[in-house]
Amino acid sequence: MTTQRSYRIATIPGDGIGKEVIPVGQRAAEAAARRHGFRLGWSEFDWSCERYAKTGRMMPEDGAAQVKGHDAIYLGAVGFPNVPDHVSLWGLLIPLRRELDLYANVRPVRLMRGVASPLTGRGPADIDFVVVRENVEGEYSEIGGRLYHGTDQETASQLAVFTRRGVDRIMDYAFQLAQTRRGHVTSATKSNGIVHTMPFWDERFAAAKARHPGVKTAQFHIDILTAHFVLHPDWFDVVVGSNLFGDILSDLGPAVAGSIGIAPSANLNPERNFPSMFEPVHGSAPDIAGQGIANPVAAVWAAAMMLDHLGEAEAARTLEAAIETSLERPETRTRDLGGTADTAGAERAIIAAIG
Ligand code: NAD
Ligand code: IPM
Ligand code: MN
């Protein structure tokens, strides 16, 4: 007797359009699972700004422990105008990334067939790269503080933290990923202006390059790199950046590929000591939340990355192909991509394409 493969997913829809797109991603993943002969079990957590308003916490104190026993975590978006962003994000998303050591944030950027890039004359062959973002240290550090509140000496300081272990492991991840793609890594730096951490980042990049002799490299200061993303997106295969630089590049990249509404993100613990977490790159979009018009593609693509990570590569390919089919025609694309579909219409096209 064979037992069916099955996976337990901790689901955190979160806030705003997170609650609209995550159910679409779940139904699309279910359809792919049926087609490929495995099962998905979902446990849902109501961790959100709404919960904060009721209980004073975004998630319980032992939140990370509650999701640890699952095979993966599927998250929508965190943050809403009723709670200050640093409170909501440091109460849920950022502690999960840290407590589960999800140090590699992998964010693919691809111009899909049928989607128009805002860059004139660019097609799918020109835009296909992955931003690899360091996800647990760097500029996102709670070391620092404020003093002399409300006086004219008021002061705020914040310390960026770059460790050899932290930088080396994200660089190695990027080089290994490049070896499975077109064999090229670009480093985002700023060693002309940031005098301690960024020269260190460059030294560790050079050391990683020496460990991976087959991989070609480039490095740019982050300022001109943003210009190259727009002018020469075809230069890039894998782009490795610190927490903040990677964050910025992973909104710019998807904009160049048509919309932030399609961009997925995998927060990985590559050693698999903890479950990895999959989410759209976008946030809760309070400006369109509740209208039923959010693009569900980022959530579905994030689900595809999750299935891939769980070892269901064929199901992941099925989801990606269904996304591409749904994006080909304006009737089945959402408005952020110049289409006319609402969230439900885009979902129908994706589910139909899964077959
Ligand atoms: P956002 O990504 O929520 O929205 C930026 C713009 O893109 C908005 O105009 C929005 O309508 C549009 N957009 C985003 N996703 C879309 C989709 N799927 N379909 C169509 N349009 C879409 O970024 P923001 O406005 O800077 O942030 C809003 C809130 O979300 C803040 O609280 C922020 O901290 C939070 N946020 C959370 C995450 C996360 O949980 N991973 C990521 C980014 C922002
Ligand atoms: C992202 C988001 C988060 C980040 C915010 C909401 C803290 O922008 O996942 O890209 O900066 O990591
Ligand atoms: Mn971001």
Short mmCIF file of C-alpha atoms and ligand atoms in Angstrom, two decimals:
data_model
loop_
_atom_site.label_atom_id
_atom_site.label_comp_id
_atom_site.label_asym_id
_atom_site.label_seq_id
_atom_site.Cartn_x
_atom_site.Cartn_y
_atom_site.Cartn_z
CA MET A 1 0.00 0.00 0.00
CA THR A 2 1.28 3.47 -0.84
CA THR A 3 0.43 6.44 1.31
CA GLN A 4 -0.33 9.72 -0.38
CA ARG A 5 2.23 12.51 0.01
CA SER A 6 0.87 15.25 2.22
CA TYR A 7 2.10 18.55 3.64
CA ARG A 8 0.96 20.70 6.54
CA ILE A 9 0.94 24.41 5.84
CA ALA A 10 0.63 27.16 8.47
CA THR A 11 -1.37 29.92 6.80
CA ILE A 12 -1.26 33.54 7.94
CA PRO A 13 -3.43 35.67 5.61
CA GLY A 14 -2.63 38.79 7.67
CA ASP A 15 -3.99 42.16 6.65
CA GLY A 16 -5.69 43.97 3.76
CA ILE A 17 -5.39 42.24 0.41
CA GLY A 18 -3.45 39.43 2.12
CA LYS A 19 -6.86 38.10 3.15
CA GLU A 20 -8.08 38.35 -0.47
CA VAL A 21 -5.16 36.76 -2.31
CA ILE A 22 -4.16 33.97 0.10
CA PRO A 23 -7.43 32.02 -0.37
CA VAL A 24 -6.85 32.21 -4.14
CA GLY A 25 -3.35 30.81 -3.69
CA GLN A 26 -4.72 28.03 -1.48
CA ARG A 27 -7.36 27.04 -4.05
CA ALA A 28 -4.80 27.11 -6.87
CA ALA A 29 -2.36 24.99 -4.83
CA GLU A 30 -5.20 22.56 -4.02
CA ALA A 31 -6.02 22.23 -7.71
CA ALA A 32 -2.36 21.54 -8.51
CA ALA A 33 -2.17 19.04 -5.64
CA ARG A 34 -5.21 17.13 -6.95
CA ARG A 35 -3.70 17.00 -10.41
CA HIS A 36 -0.32 15.76 -9.13
CA GLY A 37 -1.57 13.36 -6.48
CA PHE A 38 -0.68 14.87 -3.12
CA ARG A 39 -2.56 16.55 -0.28
CA LEU A 40 -2.27 19.85 1.51
CA GLY A 41 -3.53 20.47 5.05
CA TRP A 42 -3.91 24.10 6.08
CA SER A 43 -3.93 25.42 9.63
CA GLU A 44 -4.96 29.04 9.74
CA PHE A 45 -3.64 31.70 12.12
CA ASP A 46 -5.49 35.01 12.49
CA TRP A 47 -2.31 36.97 13.29
CA SER A 48 -2.87 40.50 12.00
CA CYS A 49 -3.47 44.15 12.88
CA GLU A 50 -7.07 43.20 13.61
CA ARG A 51 -5.82 40.78 16.24
CA TYR A 52 -3.52 43.50 17.59
CA ALA A 53 -6.50 45.81 18.05
CA LYS A 54 -8.28 43.10 20.08
CA THR A 55 -5.40 41.63 22.09
CA GLY A 56 -2.48 44.07 21.96
CA ARG A 57 -0.28 41.53 20.14
CA MET A 58 0.15 40.72 16.45
CA MET A 59 0.77 37.07 17.33
CA PRO A 60 1.04 35.12 20.58
CA GLU A 61 4.39 35.21 22.38
CA ASP A 62 5.11 31.64 21.27
CA GLY A 63 4.01 32.32 17.67
CA ALA A 64 7.17 30.99 16.05
CA ALA A 65 6.91 27.80 18.12
CA GLN A 66 3.29 27.36 16.97
CA VAL A 67 4.23 27.35 13.28
CA LYS A 68 7.51 25.43 13.64
CA GLY A 69 5.96 21.98 13.37
CA HIS A 70 4.55 22.65 9.88
CA ASP A 71 6.16 21.83 6.54
CA ALA A 72 5.90 25.43 5.32
CA ILE A 73 4.34 28.79 6.14
CA TYR A 74 2.14 30.69 3.68
CA LEU A 75 1.72 34.38 4.50
CA GLY A 76 -0.29 37.17 2.88
CA ALA A 77 0.74 40.64 4.05
CA VAL A 78 1.24 42.39 7.36
CA GLY A 79 0.46 46.00 8.21
CA PHE A 80 -2.55 48.29 8.17
CA PRO A 81 -3.01 51.99 8.90
CA ASN A 82 -4.61 51.31 12.33
CA VAL A 83 -1.24 50.11 13.74
CA PRO A 84 2.14 51.85 13.24
CA ASP A 85 4.12 49.84 10.67
CA HIS A 86 7.15 49.27 12.89
CA VAL A 87 4.86 47.80 15.55
CA SER A 88 2.96 45.46 13.20
CA LEU A 89 5.97 44.28 11.23
CA TRP A 90 8.27 43.84 14.23
CA GLY A 91 5.40 42.00 15.94
CA LEU A 92 4.94 39.35 13.26
CA LEU A 93 6.81 39.19 9.95
CA ILE A 94 10.29 40.18 11.09
CA PRO A 95 10.37 38.00 14.24
CA LEU A 96 9.19 34.98 12.21
CA ARG A 97 11.99 35.53 9.69
CA ARG A 98 14.51 35.74 12.53
CA GLU A 99 13.28 33.07 14.92
CA LEU A 100 13.06 30.55 12.08
CA ASP A 101 16.43 31.69 10.64
CA LEU A 102 14.91 32.35 7.20
CA TYR A 103 18.05 34.08 6.04
CA ALA A 104 17.69 33.80 2.27
CA ASN A 105 14.91 35.88 0.76
CA VAL A 106 14.61 34.75 -2.85
CA ARG A 107 12.60 37.01 -5.16
CA PRO A 108 12.34 36.07 -8.84
CA VAL A 109 11.57 38.77 -11.41
CA ARG A 110 10.30 37.70 -14.82
CA LEU A 111 8.56 39.53 -17.63
CA MET A 112 5.75 37.12 -18.53
CA ARG A 113 4.44 36.52 -22.05
CA GLY A 114 1.71 39.02 -22.91
CA VAL A 115 2.61 41.46 -20.11
CA ALA A 116 3.89 44.89 -21.15
CA SER A 117 6.97 46.20 -19.36
CA PRO A 118 6.93 49.95 -18.72
CA LEU A 119 10.32 49.85 -20.49
CA THR A 120 9.85 50.30 -24.21
CA GLY A 121 10.94 47.42 -26.40
CA ARG A 122 11.61 44.86 -23.66
CA GLY A 123 10.29 41.29 -23.94
CA PRO A 124 10.42 38.10 -21.81
CA ALA A 125 13.98 37.30 -22.99
CA ASP A 126 15.25 40.58 -21.49
CA ILE A 127 13.90 40.36 -17.94
CA ASP A 128 14.53 37.15 -16.01
CA PHE A 129 16.55 37.49 -12.84
CA VAL A 130 16.40 36.70 -9.12
CA VAL A 131 17.05 39.09 -6.25
CA VAL A 132 18.67 37.23 -3.32
CA ARG A 133 18.19 39.37 -0.26
CA GLU A 134 19.88 38.85 3.09
CA ASN A 135 16.87 38.54 5.37
CA VAL A 136 17.86 38.55 9.06
CA GLU A 137 20.60 41.11 9.71
CA GLY A 138 22.20 44.14 8.03
CA GLU A 139 20.36 47.43 8.19
CA TYR A 140 17.31 45.82 9.86
CA SER A 141 18.66 45.80 13.38
CA GLU A 142 17.07 46.79 16.64
CA ILE A 143 20.39 47.96 18.04
CA GLY A 144 20.11 51.66 18.64
CA GLY A 145 17.75 53.97 20.36
CA ARG A 146 16.41 57.42 20.89
CA LEU A 147 17.23 60.03 23.45
CA TYR A 148 16.26 63.54 24.47
CA HIS A 149 12.71 62.95 23.21
CA GLY A 150 10.91 66.12 22.28
CA THR A 151 13.89 68.42 22.84
CA ASP A 152 16.01 70.20 20.28
CA GLN A 153 18.77 67.68 21.00
CA GLU A 154 16.45 64.79 20.05
CA THR A 155 18.60 61.99 18.67
CA ALA A 156 17.99 58.65 16.96
CA SER A 157 20.64 56.11 16.08
CA GLN A 158 20.52 52.65 14.57
CA LEU A 159 23.39 50.24 14.07
CA ALA A 160 23.69 48.09 10.95
CA VAL A 161 25.04 44.62 11.73
CA PHE A 162 26.92 42.52 9.19
CA THR A 163 28.45 39.25 10.37
CA ARG A 164 30.90 37.07 8.45
CA ARG A 165 28.59 34.07 8.93
CA GLY A 166 25.57 36.05 7.79
CA VAL A 167 27.20 37.59 4.72
CA ASP A 168 29.03 34.42 3.63
CA ARG A 169 25.93 32.25 3.76
CA ILE A 170 23.81 34.62 1.64
CA MET A 171 26.65 35.00 -0.87
CA ASP A 172 27.05 31.21 -1.08
CA TYR A 173 23.31 30.85 -1.60
CA ALA A 174 23.44 33.37 -4.47
CA PHE A 175 26.43 31.71 -6.17
CA GLN A 176 24.87 28.26 -5.87
CA LEU A 177 21.62 29.55 -7.33
CA ALA A 178 23.54 31.13 -10.22
CA GLN A 179 25.13 27.75 -10.95
CA THR A 180 21.62 26.39 -11.65
CA ARG A 181 20.82 29.38 -13.91
CA ARG A 182 22.99 31.45 -16.26
CA GLY A 183 26.05 31.47 -13.98
CA HIS A 184 26.24 35.17 -13.14
CA VAL A 185 26.02 37.03 -9.82
CA THR A 186 25.82 40.81 -9.33
CA SER A 187 26.54 42.29 -5.91
CA ALA A 188 24.75 45.43 -4.69
CA THR A 189 27.18 47.52 -2.69
CA LYS A 190 27.74 51.06 -1.48
CA SER A 191 31.36 50.87 -0.37
CA ASN A 192 32.07 54.40 -1.58
CA GLY A 193 29.81 55.99 1.03
CA ILE A 194 29.28 53.38 3.77
CA VAL A 195 32.78 53.02 5.09
CA HIS A 196 32.75 49.93 7.35
CA THR A 197 30.00 47.47 6.47
CA MET A 198 30.09 47.79 2.68
CA PRO A 199 33.86 47.32 2.15
CA PHE A 200 33.39 44.23 4.36
CA TRP A 201 30.50 43.12 2.10
CA ASP A 202 32.78 43.55 -0.96
CA GLU A 203 35.59 41.51 0.67
CA ARG A 204 33.18 38.69 1.44
CA PHE A 205 31.84 38.87 -2.14
CA ALA A 206 35.39 38.46 -3.45
CA ALA A 207 35.89 35.48 -1.11
CA ALA A 208 32.64 33.88 -2.31
CA LYS A 209 33.70 34.42 -5.92
CA ALA A 210 36.94 32.56 -5.17
CA ARG A 211 34.89 29.66 -3.73
CA HIS A 212 32.81 29.47 -6.94
CA PRO A 213 35.32 29.88 -9.77
CA GLY A 214 32.87 28.98 -12.57
CA VAL A 215 30.53 31.87 -11.82
CA LYS A 216 30.94 35.28 -13.50
CA THR A 217 30.40 38.37 -11.39
CA ALA A 218 29.74 42.09 -11.44
CA GLN A 219 29.31 44.63 -8.68
CA PHE A 220 27.67 48.04 -8.66
CA HIS A 221 26.97 50.68 -6.09
CA ILE A 222 23.28 50.60 -5.28
CA ASP A 223 22.62 54.04 -6.77
CA ILE A 224 23.74 53.22 -10.30
CA LEU A 225 22.43 49.65 -9.93
CA THR A 226 18.87 51.02 -9.71
CA ALA A 227 19.51 52.86 -13.00
CA HIS A 228 20.85 49.67 -14.62
CA PHE A 229 17.74 47.75 -13.52
CA VAL A 230 15.76 50.18 -15.67
CA LEU A 231 18.18 50.66 -18.56
CA HIS A 232 19.76 47.18 -18.80
CA PRO A 233 17.56 44.58 -17.05
CA ASP A 234 19.05 41.97 -19.41
CA TRP A 235 22.41 42.25 -17.62
CA PHE A 236 21.13 40.43 -14.53
CA ASP A 237 20.83 36.77 -13.57
CA VAL A 238 21.23 36.63 -9.76
CA VAL A 239 21.55 39.87 -7.78
CA VAL A 240 22.69 39.59 -4.16
CA GLY A 241 22.02 42.42 -1.74
CA SER A 242 21.88 43.30 1.92
CA ASN A 243 18.52 43.37 3.71
CA LEU A 244 17.70 46.98 2.78
CA PHE A 245 19.21 47.04 -0.72
CA GLY A 246 17.53 43.72 -1.52
CA ASP A 247 14.22 45.11 -0.28
CA ILE A 248 14.41 48.12 -2.56
CA LEU A 249 15.58 46.14 -5.60
CA SER A 250 12.77 43.64 -5.14
CA ASP A 251 10.06 46.29 -5.59
CA LEU A 252 11.92 47.97 -8.48
CA GLY A 253 12.47 44.67 -10.34
CA PRO A 254 8.79 43.67 -10.40
CA ALA A 255 7.78 47.19 -11.46
CA VAL A 256 10.09 46.81 -14.45
CA ALA A 257 8.45 43.41 -15.14
CA GLY A 258 4.95 44.91 -15.16
CA SER A 259 3.62 45.02 -11.59
CA ILE A 260 4.40 44.41 -7.95
CA GLY A 261 1.14 42.41 -8.06
CA ILE A 262 2.87 39.37 -9.56
CA ALA A 263 6.10 39.22 -7.51
CA PRO A 264 6.62 36.24 -5.17
CA SER A 265 9.04 35.75 -2.33
CA ALA A 266 10.52 32.71 -0.59
CA ASN A 267 11.98 33.25 2.89
CA LEU A 268 14.21 30.20 3.05
CA ASN A 269 16.09 28.33 5.69
CA PRO A 270 18.14 26.37 3.15
CA GLU A 271 19.37 23.89 5.78
CA ARG A 272 15.71 23.00 6.50
CA ASN A 273 16.15 23.31 10.26
CA PHE A 274 12.86 25.24 10.22
CA PRO A 275 9.92 25.54 7.85
CA SER A 276 10.42 28.16 5.16
CA MET A 277 7.88 30.93 4.57
CA PHE A 278 6.33 31.95 1.25
CA GLU A 279 4.59 35.27 0.59
CA PRO A 280 3.97 37.88 -2.07
CA VAL A 281 6.56 40.69 -2.17
CA HIS A 282 3.76 43.24 -2.00
CA GLY A 283 2.07 44.50 1.15
CA SER A 284 -1.52 44.81 2.32
CA ALA A 285 -2.37 47.57 -0.22
CA PRO A 286 -4.80 49.52 1.98
CA ASP A 287 -5.65 51.72 -1.02
CA ILE A 288 -7.40 48.84 -2.81
CA ALA A 289 -8.19 46.45 0.07
CA GLY A 290 -11.81 45.27 0.23
CA GLN A 291 -12.54 46.07 -3.42
CA GLY A 292 -11.92 42.58 -4.82
CA ILE A 293 -9.48 43.88 -7.44
CA ALA A 294 -6.09 42.79 -6.05
CA ASN A 295 -3.88 40.78 -8.37
CA PRO A 296 -3.69 37.25 -6.93
CA VAL A 297 -0.73 36.20 -9.11
CA ALA A 298 2.01 37.03 -6.57
CA ALA A 299 0.25 34.82 -4.01
CA VAL A 300 -0.18 31.98 -6.51
CA TRP A 301 3.44 32.24 -7.66
CA ALA A 302 4.53 32.22 -3.98
CA ALA A 303 2.48 29.03 -3.56
CA ALA A 304 4.35 27.58 -6.56
CA MET A 305 7.67 28.38 -4.87
CA MET A 306 6.35 26.67 -1.75
CA LEU A 307 5.39 23.49 -3.64
CA ASP A 308 8.79 23.51 -5.33
CA HIS A 309 10.50 23.74 -1.93
CA LEU A 310 8.34 20.86 -0.65
CA GLY A 311 9.65 18.69 -3.48
CA GLU A 312 6.60 19.00 -5.74
CA ALA A 313 8.43 20.51 -8.71
CA GLU A 314 5.91 19.34 -11.30
CA ALA A 315 3.02 20.93 -9.41
CA ALA A 316 5.04 24.13 -9.15
CA ARG A 317 5.57 24.12 -12.93
CA THR A 318 1.83 23.57 -13.41
CA LEU A 319 1.05 26.65 -11.30
CA GLU A 320 3.63 28.78 -13.10
CA ALA A 321 2.30 27.73 -16.50
CA ALA A 322 -1.26 28.52 -15.36
CA ILE A 323 -0.13 31.97 -14.25
CA GLU A 324 1.50 32.62 -17.63
CA THR A 325 -1.63 31.51 -19.48
CA SER A 326 -3.84 33.74 -17.31
CA LEU A 327 -1.60 36.73 -18.01
CA GLU A 328 -1.72 36.40 -21.79
CA ARG A 329 -5.11 38.08 -22.28
CA PRO A 330 -6.30 41.42 -20.84
CA GLU A 331 -9.69 39.85 -19.97
CA THR A 332 -8.02 37.53 -17.44
CA ARG A 333 -5.43 39.97 -16.07
CA THR A 334 -6.09 42.45 -13.28
CA ARG A 335 -6.00 46.24 -13.69
CA ASP A 336 -2.47 46.75 -12.37
CA LEU A 337 -1.40 44.92 -15.56
CA GLY A 338 -3.73 46.86 -17.85
CA GLY A 339 -6.37 44.13 -17.74
CA THR A 340 -10.06 44.18 -16.89
CA ALA A 341 -10.38 41.16 -14.55
CA ASP A 342 -11.11 41.41 -10.86
CA THR A 343 -9.49 39.02 -8.35
CA ALA A 344 -12.20 36.39 -8.88
CA GLY A 345 -11.89 36.59 -12.67
CA ALA A 346 -8.12 36.18 -12.52
CA GLU A 347 -8.60 33.20 -10.19
CA ARG A 348 -11.06 31.52 -12.59
CA ALA A 349 -8.50 31.80 -15.40
CA ILE A 350 -5.71 30.37 -13.25
CA ILE A 351 -7.81 27.45 -11.96
CA ALA A 352 -9.07 26.68 -15.48
CA ALA A 353 -5.49 26.62 -16.77
CA ILE A 354 -4.43 24.19 -14.02
CA GLY A 355 -6.91 21.75 -15.56
P1 NAD B 1 1.95 47.73 -0.97
O1 NAD B 1 2.74 46.69 -1.71
O2 NAD B 1 0.94 47.24 -0.03
O3 NAD B 1 1.23 48.68 -2.07
C1 NAD B 1 1.97 49.48 -2.98
C2 NAD B 1 1.10 49.81 -4.20
O4 NAD B 1 1.00 48.64 -5.02
C3 NAD B 1 -0.33 50.21 -3.83
O5 NAD B 1 -0.79 51.19 -4.73
C4 NAD B 1 -1.11 48.92 -4.04
O6 NAD B 1 -2.47 49.11 -4.36
C5 NAD B 1 -0.35 48.25 -5.17
N1 NAD B 1 -0.42 46.79 -5.06
C6 NAD B 1 0.28 46.02 -4.18
N2 NAD B 1 -0.07 44.74 -4.34
C7 NAD B 1 -0.98 44.68 -5.32
C8 NAD B 1 -1.72 43.62 -5.91
N3 NAD B 1 -1.58 42.33 -5.55
N4 NAD B 1 -2.60 43.92 -6.92
C9 NAD B 1 -2.75 45.20 -7.31
N5 NAD B 1 -2.08 46.24 -6.79
C10 NAD B 1 -1.21 45.98 -5.78
O7 NAD B 1 3.03 48.68 -0.24
P2 NAD B 1 2.81 49.89 0.80
O8 NAD B 1 1.63 50.70 0.38
O9 NAD B 1 4.11 50.50 0.94
O10 NAD B 1 2.46 49.17 2.17
C11 NAD B 1 1.16 48.96 2.70
C12 NAD B 1 1.26 48.19 4.00
O11 NAD B 1 1.79 46.89 3.77
C13 NAD B 1 2.21 48.83 5.03
O12 NAD B 1 1.68 48.56 6.30
C14 NAD B 1 3.50 48.07 4.83
O13 NAD B 1 4.34 48.09 5.95
C15 NAD B 1 2.98 46.69 4.55
N6 NAD B 1 3.88 45.82 3.78
C16 NAD B 1 3.92 44.52 4.16
C17 NAD B 1 4.67 43.61 3.43
C18 NAD B 1 4.68 42.18 3.85
O14 NAD B 1 3.92 41.78 4.70
N7 NAD B 1 5.53 41.37 3.29
C19 NAD B 1 5.35 44.04 2.28
C20 NAD B 1 5.30 45.39 1.93
C21 NAD B 1 4.55 46.27 2.67
C1 IPM B 2 9.15 43.12 2.30
C2 IPM B 2 8.56 44.22 3.14
C3 IPM B 2 9.07 44.16 4.56
C4 IPM B 2 10.59 44.26 4.55
C5 IPM B 2 8.52 45.26 5.48
C6 IPM B 2 7.02 45.26 5.46
C7 IPM B 2 9.08 45.17 6.85
O1 IPM B 2 8.79 45.46 2.54
O2 IPM B 2 9.01 41.94 2.65
O3 IPM B 2 9.72 43.43 1.25
O4 IPM B 2 11.15 45.35 4.38
O5 IPM B 2 11.23 43.23 4.72
MN MN B 3 9.64 45.35 0.55
#
